[in-house]
Amino acid sequence: MRETHVIVGAGLAGITAAATLRAEGFGGRVVVIGDEDRAPYPRPPLSKQVVSGELPVERLLLRPAAWYASKDIEYRGGVTVTALDTSARTVSFGEGTGSLAYDRLLLATGGRPRRLPGTEDLPGVHTLRTAEDAAAIRDRLGPGRRLLVVGAGFLGAELAANARTLGTDVTVLEAAPLPLTRSLPPLLGRLYARIHRDQGVDLRTGIGVNRLVAAGDGLRAVGTDGRLYPIKGPADTVVVAVGIQPNTELAAAAGIAVDDGIVVDEYCRTSAPAAFAAGDVANHPNPLLGHRVRLEHWQNAQHQGAAAARNMLGNEQPFTEVPWVWSDQYGLNLQIAGLPDPGDDVVLRGDPDSNSFTALLLRDGVLSGAIGMDRGDDIRIARRLIQQRCRPDRDLLGDDERPLDLFLAAEPKPEPATP
């Protein structure tokens, strides 16, 4: 009988896993289940090209519609999995709607936006996670409109940049002392604060939100400092961008171990037999970082989804790689390799005020991360250096005239094929 591999979640990790199963020669049944009633699509463009109006929501596709049939992949959209039985190896779809047996299961359930308490049904308050969210926000931006963004992580910062470029009056409230504090050391956080303020964003750091209140035809936030924001008057639109909550409820109810995500080993296996997890929801060990991590990055979802699929087929290939993420704001491309920590020793190549530089991060003398603005080649090399656990000479590392690839150790060449 044909084996059945079921993938719960139709984001990048889930669709990549389905494609990999076929690419690796799996001839059994592949079923992908997604809770959105639309073809699977990528999320990074939502806060960039979709919000800016450059890309219509209708053109967002991870794969053309005909691809699923051509690969004999069953895609079930608009379907919610309500329960798992890891002993019987079944997924259920709710009372009276049946169940589906599996031989291998992949949980790629992603996450949902965190919200401010008491704002769920408040008109004008949005989160940005789905195509519909992006389309709704896009229609509320432009000259004469006023936007309040709560949170200055990547999502909030990108949204603020695109809204400001469209002529929107933008206020950003961030509880941390600097924007992007989870991803950048203080030096770079200060740089991005300056860039946003230079573009006319009213960025207020060190200020959280106590609550939102109706004010005329709009909304204002009561800050933790007691003041009302935006200062100039009520916002037409509020977008809450304070991170995502991993969707672990299904796994937890089935007795699968969860801890800030679904806990997996280096092979993407969960604590349940024949059940795997990948993408934003997976909390996995990373020996290059020295600890477990749950990443909400495009690259991680794509590569971990592929690794999980191969391990579902019994290949026993550990998933280990240097994290990488990018952000586009005001025409500037920021790329990050590794997982920067605010306490890292920063070595600069180039001048940050020129908006073209690389910041290399050392932890106990070992290269642990790299941040580059409009320097993609540096980051590509830095990822290899981090993989090699390079311990560079600090002074030489800061010499911008010295190519980074000179720090690379010789990598082993493949053994010649046996005649």
Coordinates of C-alpha atoms in Angstrom, one line a residue:
M1 CA 0.0 0.0 0.0
R2 CA 1.1 3.6 -0.7
E3 CA 2.3 5.4 2.4
T4 CA 0.6 8.7 3.3
H5 CA 2.7 11.7 4.5
V6 CA 0.5 14.5 5.9
I7 CA 1.8 18.1 6.3
V8 CA -0.2 20.4 8.5
G9 CA 0.5 24.0 7.5
A10 CA 0.8 25.5 4.0
G11 CA 3.4 28.1 4.6
L12 CA 6.9 28.0 3.2
A13 CA 8.1 25.2 5.4
G14 CA 5.1 23.0 4.5
I15 CA 5.2 23.6 0.8
T16 CA 9.0 23.2 0.6
A17 CA 8.6 19.9 2.5
A18 CA 6.0 18.6 0.0
A19 CA 8.2 19.6 -2.9
T20 CA 11.2 17.9 -1.3
L21 CA 9.3 14.6 -0.7
R22 CA 8.7 14.4 -4.5
A23 CA 12.2 15.6 -5.4
E24 CA 13.6 12.8 -3.2
G25 CA 11.6 10.2 -5.0
F26 CA 8.8 9.6 -2.5
G27 CA 6.0 7.9 -4.5
G28 CA 3.3 7.8 -1.8
R29 CA 0.5 10.1 -1.0
V30 CA 1.3 13.7 0.0
V31 CA -1.4 15.8 1.6
V32 CA -0.9 19.4 2.6
I33 CA -3.5 21.0 4.8
G34 CA -3.8 24.8 5.2
D35 CA -6.3 26.8 7.2
E36 CA -6.4 29.7 4.8
D37 CA -8.9 29.4 2.0
R38 CA -6.4 30.5 -0.7
A39 CA -3.4 29.1 -2.5
P40 CA -0.2 29.1 -0.4
Y41 CA 1.8 32.3 -0.6
P42 CA 5.0 33.8 0.8
R43 CA 4.8 36.2 3.8
P44 CA 8.0 38.5 3.4
P45 CA 6.4 40.6 0.6
L46 CA 3.4 41.5 2.8
S47 CA 5.3 44.2 4.8
K48 CA 7.2 45.2 1.7
Q49 CA 5.8 45.1 -1.9
V50 CA 2.2 44.4 -0.9
V51 CA 1.8 47.2 1.6
S52 CA 3.7 49.6 -0.7
G53 CA 1.3 48.7 -3.5
E54 CA 4.0 47.3 -5.8
L55 CA 2.6 43.7 -5.8
P56 CA -1.1 42.8 -5.8
V57 CA -2.1 40.2 -3.3
E58 CA -3.6 38.1 -6.1
R59 CA -0.1 37.5 -7.5
L60 CA 1.3 36.1 -4.2
L61 CA 2.0 32.4 -4.8
L62 CA 4.6 30.0 -3.5
R63 CA 3.8 27.7 -6.4
P64 CA 1.6 28.0 -9.5
A65 CA -1.8 26.4 -9.0
A66 CA -1.1 23.8 -11.6
W67 CA 2.1 22.7 -9.8
Y68 CA 0.2 20.7 -7.1
A69 CA -1.5 18.5 -9.6
S70 CA 1.6 18.1 -11.6
K71 CA 3.4 16.7 -8.5
D72 CA 0.4 14.7 -7.4
I73 CA 0.2 16.7 -4.2
E74 CA -3.2 17.1 -2.5
Y75 CA -3.7 20.6 -1.2
R76 CA -6.6 21.1 1.1
G77 CA -7.2 24.8 1.7
G78 CA -9.6 26.3 4.2
V79 CA -9.4 23.2 6.4
T80 CA -8.6 23.3 10.1
V81 CA -7.1 20.3 11.8
T82 CA -8.7 20.0 15.2
A83 CA -6.9 17.0 16.8
L84 CA -4.0 14.6 16.4
D85 CA -3.9 11.0 17.6
T86 CA -0.2 10.1 17.6
S87 CA -1.0 6.5 18.7
A88 CA -3.5 5.8 15.9
R89 CA -1.6 8.2 13.6
T90 CA -4.6 10.2 12.5
V91 CA -5.5 13.9 12.0
S92 CA -9.1 14.9 12.6
F93 CA -11.0 17.8 11.0
G94 CA -13.8 18.4 13.5
E95 CA -17.0 16.7 14.5
G96 CA -18.6 15.0 11.5
T97 CA -15.9 16.0 9.0
G98 CA -13.8 12.9 9.3
S99 CA -10.1 12.1 9.8
L100 CA -7.0 11.1 7.8
A101 CA -4.5 8.4 8.6
Y102 CA -0.8 9.1 8.1
D103 CA 2.5 7.2 8.1
R104 CA 4.5 10.3 8.7
L105 CA 3.3 13.7 9.9
L106 CA 4.9 17.1 9.6
L107 CA 3.7 20.0 11.8
A108 CA 4.4 23.3 10.1
T109 CA 1.7 25.3 11.9
G110 CA 3.6 28.5 12.1
G111 CA 2.4 31.2 14.5
R112 CA -0.2 33.9 14.9
P113 CA 0.3 37.6 15.8
R114 CA 0.4 38.6 19.4
R115 CA -2.2 41.2 20.2
L116 CA -2.8 43.9 22.7
P117 CA -5.3 42.8 25.3
G118 CA -8.8 44.3 24.7
T119 CA -8.2 45.3 21.1
E120 CA -9.4 42.2 19.3
D121 CA -12.7 43.8 18.2
L122 CA -11.6 47.4 18.1
P123 CA -12.2 49.0 14.7
G124 CA -9.0 50.3 13.0
V125 CA -6.6 47.9 14.9
H126 CA -4.7 45.5 12.7
T127 CA -2.0 42.9 12.8
L128 CA 0.0 41.9 9.8
R129 CA 0.3 38.2 9.1
T130 CA -2.0 37.3 6.2
A131 CA -2.5 38.5 2.7
E132 CA -5.9 39.9 3.8
D133 CA -4.2 41.8 6.6
A134 CA -1.7 43.4 4.2
A135 CA -4.4 44.4 1.7
A136 CA -6.5 46.0 4.4
I137 CA -3.5 48.0 5.7
R138 CA -2.4 49.1 2.2
D139 CA -5.8 50.6 1.6
R140 CA -5.4 52.8 4.7
L141 CA -2.0 54.4 3.8
G142 CA -1.1 57.5 1.9
P143 CA -1.0 61.3 2.2
G144 CA -3.4 62.7 4.8
R145 CA -3.5 59.3 6.7
R146 CA -2.1 58.8 10.1
L147 CA -0.6 55.4 11.2
L148 CA 0.4 54.2 14.7
V149 CA 2.7 51.2 14.7
V150 CA 3.2 49.4 18.1
G151 CA 6.6 47.6 18.0
A152 CA 9.8 48.4 16.1
G153 CA 11.0 44.9 15.2
F154 CA 11.6 44.0 11.6
L155 CA 7.9 43.8 10.8
G156 CA 7.0 47.1 12.4
A157 CA 10.1 48.9 11.0
E158 CA 9.4 47.7 7.5
L159 CA 5.8 48.7 7.7
A160 CA 6.7 52.1 9.0
A161 CA 9.3 52.6 6.2
N162 CA 6.8 51.7 3.5
A163 CA 4.0 53.7 5.0
R164 CA 6.2 56.8 5.3
T165 CA 7.4 56.4 1.7
L166 CA 3.8 56.5 0.6
G167 CA 3.4 59.8 2.5
T168 CA 1.6 58.5 5.6
D169 CA 2.2 60.3 8.9
V170 CA 3.8 57.6 11.0
T171 CA 4.3 57.2 14.7
V172 CA 6.1 54.1 16.1
L173 CA 6.1 53.2 19.8
E174 CA 8.7 50.7 21.0
A175 CA 9.0 49.6 24.6
A176 CA 12.7 48.8 24.3
P177 CA 15.3 51.6 24.3
L178 CA 16.1 51.1 20.6
P179 CA 14.4 49.6 17.5
L180 CA 15.3 46.1 16.4
T181 CA 16.8 45.2 19.8
R182 CA 16.3 41.5 19.3
S183 CA 18.3 41.5 16.1
L184 CA 20.9 44.3 16.3
P185 CA 23.5 45.5 18.8
P186 CA 22.9 49.0 20.3
L187 CA 25.2 50.7 17.7
L188 CA 23.1 49.5 14.8
G189 CA 19.8 50.1 16.7
R190 CA 20.8 53.7 17.1
L191 CA 21.6 53.9 13.4
Y192 CA 18.2 52.6 12.4
A193 CA 16.6 55.0 14.9
R194 CA 18.3 57.9 13.1
I195 CA 17.4 56.6 9.6
H196 CA 13.7 56.4 10.5
R197 CA 13.7 59.8 12.2
D198 CA 15.5 61.3 9.3
Q199 CA 12.6 60.0 7.1
G200 CA 10.0 61.8 9.3
V201 CA 8.9 58.9 11.5
D202 CA 8.0 59.9 15.0
L203 CA 9.8 57.1 16.7
R204 CA 9.3 56.9 20.4
T205 CA 11.5 54.3 22.2
G206 CA 11.3 53.2 25.8
I207 CA 7.5 53.7 25.7
G208 CA 5.1 50.8 25.8
V209 CA 1.3 50.9 25.4
N210 CA -1.1 50.7 28.3
R211 CA -4.2 50.7 26.2
L212 CA -5.8 52.1 23.1
V213 CA -8.7 54.6 23.4
A214 CA -11.2 56.0 20.9
A215 CA -10.5 59.6 20.0
G216 CA -12.8 61.3 17.5
D217 CA -12.8 59.3 14.3
G218 CA -9.6 57.4 15.2
L219 CA -7.5 55.9 18.0
R220 CA -4.8 57.0 20.3
A221 CA -2.5 55.0 22.6
V222 CA -2.0 55.7 26.2
G223 CA 1.7 55.2 26.6
T224 CA 3.5 53.9 29.7
D225 CA 4.6 57.5 30.2
G226 CA 1.0 58.6 30.5
R227 CA 1.0 60.6 27.3
L228 CA -1.3 60.1 24.3
Y229 CA 0.1 59.0 20.9
P230 CA 0.2 60.0 18.1
I231 CA 1.1 63.4 19.5
K232 CA -0.4 65.2 16.4
G233 CA -3.8 63.6 16.8
P234 CA -5.8 60.4 16.4
A235 CA -4.5 57.6 14.2
D236 CA -6.7 56.3 11.3
T237 CA -5.0 52.9 11.7
V238 CA -3.1 51.1 14.4
V239 CA -0.9 48.1 13.5
V240 CA 0.3 45.9 16.4
A241 CA 3.6 44.3 15.5
V242 CA 4.9 42.8 18.7
G243 CA 5.9 39.3 17.5
I244 CA 4.1 36.0 16.9
Q245 CA 2.8 33.3 19.2
P246 CA 3.8 29.8 17.9
N247 CA 0.8 27.6 17.1
T248 CA 1.6 24.7 19.5
E249 CA -1.9 24.0 20.8
L250 CA -2.6 21.1 18.5
A251 CA 0.7 19.4 19.4
A252 CA 0.4 20.1 23.1
A253 CA -3.1 18.6 23.2
A254 CA -1.7 15.4 21.5
G255 CA 1.0 15.1 24.2
I256 CA 3.9 16.3 22.0
A257 CA 6.5 18.2 23.9
V258 CA 6.3 22.0 23.5
D259 CA 8.5 24.8 25.0
D260 CA 8.4 28.1 23.1
G261 CA 7.4 26.1 20.1
I262 CA 7.3 22.4 19.3
V263 CA 10.5 20.8 20.6
V264 CA 12.4 18.9 18.0
D265 CA 15.8 17.2 17.8
E266 CA 18.5 17.8 15.2
Y267 CA 16.5 15.6 12.7
C268 CA 13.3 17.7 13.1
R269 CA 11.7 14.8 15.1
T270 CA 9.2 15.6 17.8
S271 CA 8.6 13.6 20.9
A272 CA 5.9 11.6 19.2
P273 CA 6.7 8.7 16.8
A274 CA 6.6 9.5 13.1
A275 CA 5.9 13.2 13.8
F276 CA 8.2 16.0 12.7
A277 CA 8.0 19.8 12.9
A278 CA 9.6 22.6 10.9
G279 CA 9.5 26.4 10.4
D280 CA 8.4 29.2 12.7
V281 CA 6.9 26.7 15.2
A282 CA 9.9 24.4 15.6
N283 CA 12.3 24.9 18.6
H284 CA 15.4 23.1 17.5
P285 CA 19.0 22.7 18.7
N286 CA 21.7 24.6 16.8
P287 CA 25.3 23.5 17.7
L288 CA 26.7 26.6 15.8
L289 CA 24.8 28.9 18.2
G290 CA 25.3 26.6 21.3
H291 CA 21.7 26.5 22.3
R292 CA 18.2 25.8 21.2
V293 CA 16.4 28.4 19.0
R294 CA 13.1 29.0 17.4
L295 CA 13.5 31.2 14.3
E296 CA 10.9 33.2 12.3
H297 CA 13.0 33.6 9.2
W298 CA 12.3 32.8 5.5
Q299 CA 15.6 30.9 5.1
N300 CA 15.0 28.8 8.2
A301 CA 11.5 27.8 7.2
Q302 CA 12.6 26.9 3.7
H303 CA 15.7 24.9 4.6
Q304 CA 14.2 23.2 7.7
G305 CA 11.2 22.2 5.7
A306 CA 13.4 20.5 3.2
A307 CA 15.5 18.8 6.0
A308 CA 12.4 17.6 7.7
A309 CA 11.1 16.0 4.5
R310 CA 14.3 14.1 4.0
N311 CA 14.3 12.9 7.5
M312 CA 10.7 11.8 7.1
L313 CA 12.1 9.5 4.4
G314 CA 14.7 8.1 6.8
N315 CA 17.7 10.0 5.6
E316 CA 18.9 10.9 9.1
Q317 CA 20.4 14.3 8.0
P318 CA 20.8 16.8 10.9
F319 CA 19.6 20.3 10.3
T320 CA 22.4 22.7 11.2
E321 CA 23.1 26.0 9.5
V322 CA 23.9 29.6 10.2
P323 CA 20.7 31.7 10.5
W324 CA 20.3 34.4 7.9
V325 CA 17.6 37.1 7.5
W326 CA 17.2 40.3 5.5
S327 CA 15.2 43.5 5.7
D328 CA 14.5 46.3 3.1
Q329 CA 13.8 49.8 4.5
Y330 CA 14.0 53.1 2.5
G331 CA 15.9 51.4 -0.3
L332 CA 18.6 50.1 2.1
N333 CA 19.2 46.3 2.3
L334 CA 20.1 45.0 5.7
Q335 CA 21.3 41.4 6.0
I336 CA 22.1 39.5 9.2
A337 CA 24.0 36.2 9.6
G338 CA 24.1 34.4 12.9
L339 CA 22.1 35.4 15.9
P340 CA 23.5 38.7 17.2
D341 CA 23.5 39.5 20.9
P342 CA 23.6 43.0 22.4
G343 CA 26.7 42.1 24.3
D344 CA 28.7 41.1 21.2
D345 CA 32.0 42.8 20.5
V346 CA 31.4 44.9 17.3
V347 CA 34.1 45.3 14.7
L348 CA 33.2 47.7 11.9
R349 CA 34.2 47.6 8.3
G350 CA 33.2 50.9 6.6
D351 CA 31.4 53.9 8.0
P352 CA 27.8 53.3 9.3
D353 CA 27.0 56.9 8.5
S354 CA 27.6 56.1 4.8
N355 CA 24.9 53.5 4.9
S356 CA 27.3 51.0 3.4
F357 CA 29.2 48.9 6.0
T358 CA 29.6 45.6 7.7
A359 CA 29.5 45.0 11.4
L360 CA 31.2 41.8 12.4
L361 CA 30.3 40.4 15.8
L362 CA 32.7 38.5 18.1
R363 CA 31.8 36.4 21.1
D364 CA 34.7 35.2 23.2
G365 CA 36.9 36.0 20.2
V366 CA 34.9 33.8 17.8
L367 CA 32.9 35.3 14.9
S368 CA 29.3 34.8 16.0
G369 CA 27.4 37.1 13.7
A370 CA 27.5 39.7 10.9
I371 CA 25.3 42.6 9.9
G372 CA 25.7 44.3 6.5
M373 CA 24.0 47.2 5.0
D374 CA 24.1 47.0 1.2
R375 CA 27.0 44.5 1.5
G376 CA 25.5 41.2 0.5
D377 CA 28.9 39.8 -0.6
D378 CA 30.3 40.3 2.9
I379 CA 27.5 38.5 4.5
R380 CA 27.7 35.6 2.2
I381 CA 31.4 35.1 3.2
A382 CA 30.6 35.9 6.9
R383 CA 28.1 33.0 7.0
R384 CA 30.9 30.6 6.0
L385 CA 33.3 32.1 8.6
I386 CA 30.7 31.6 11.3
Q387 CA 30.1 28.0 10.1
Q388 CA 33.9 27.5 10.5
R389 CA 33.8 29.1 14.0
C390 CA 36.5 31.5 12.8
R391 CA 38.7 33.2 15.5
P392 CA 40.0 36.2 13.5
D393 CA 42.6 38.8 14.4
R394 CA 40.4 41.7 15.5
D395 CA 42.6 44.4 14.0
L396 CA 42.8 42.7 10.7
L397 CA 39.1 42.0 10.7
G398 CA 38.4 45.7 10.9
D399 CA 40.6 46.5 7.8
D400 CA 38.0 47.3 5.1
E401 CA 40.7 47.0 2.4
R402 CA 41.3 43.3 3.4
P403 CA 38.9 41.0 1.6
L404 CA 36.9 38.9 4.1
D405 CA 37.5 35.7 2.2
L406 CA 41.1 35.8 3.2
F407 CA 39.9 34.7 6.7
L408 CA 38.4 31.6 5.3
A409 CA 40.0 28.3 6.2
A410 CA 40.6 25.8 3.4
E411 CA 37.5 23.7 3.1
P412 CA 37.9 20.0 2.4
K413 CA 37.7 19.0 -1.2
P414 CA 35.4 16.1 -2.1
E415 CA 37.1 12.7 -2.4
P416 CA 37.7 11.7 -6.0
A417 CA 35.2 9.1 -7.3
T418 CA 36.4 5.5 -7.2
P419 CA 36.9 4.2 -10.7

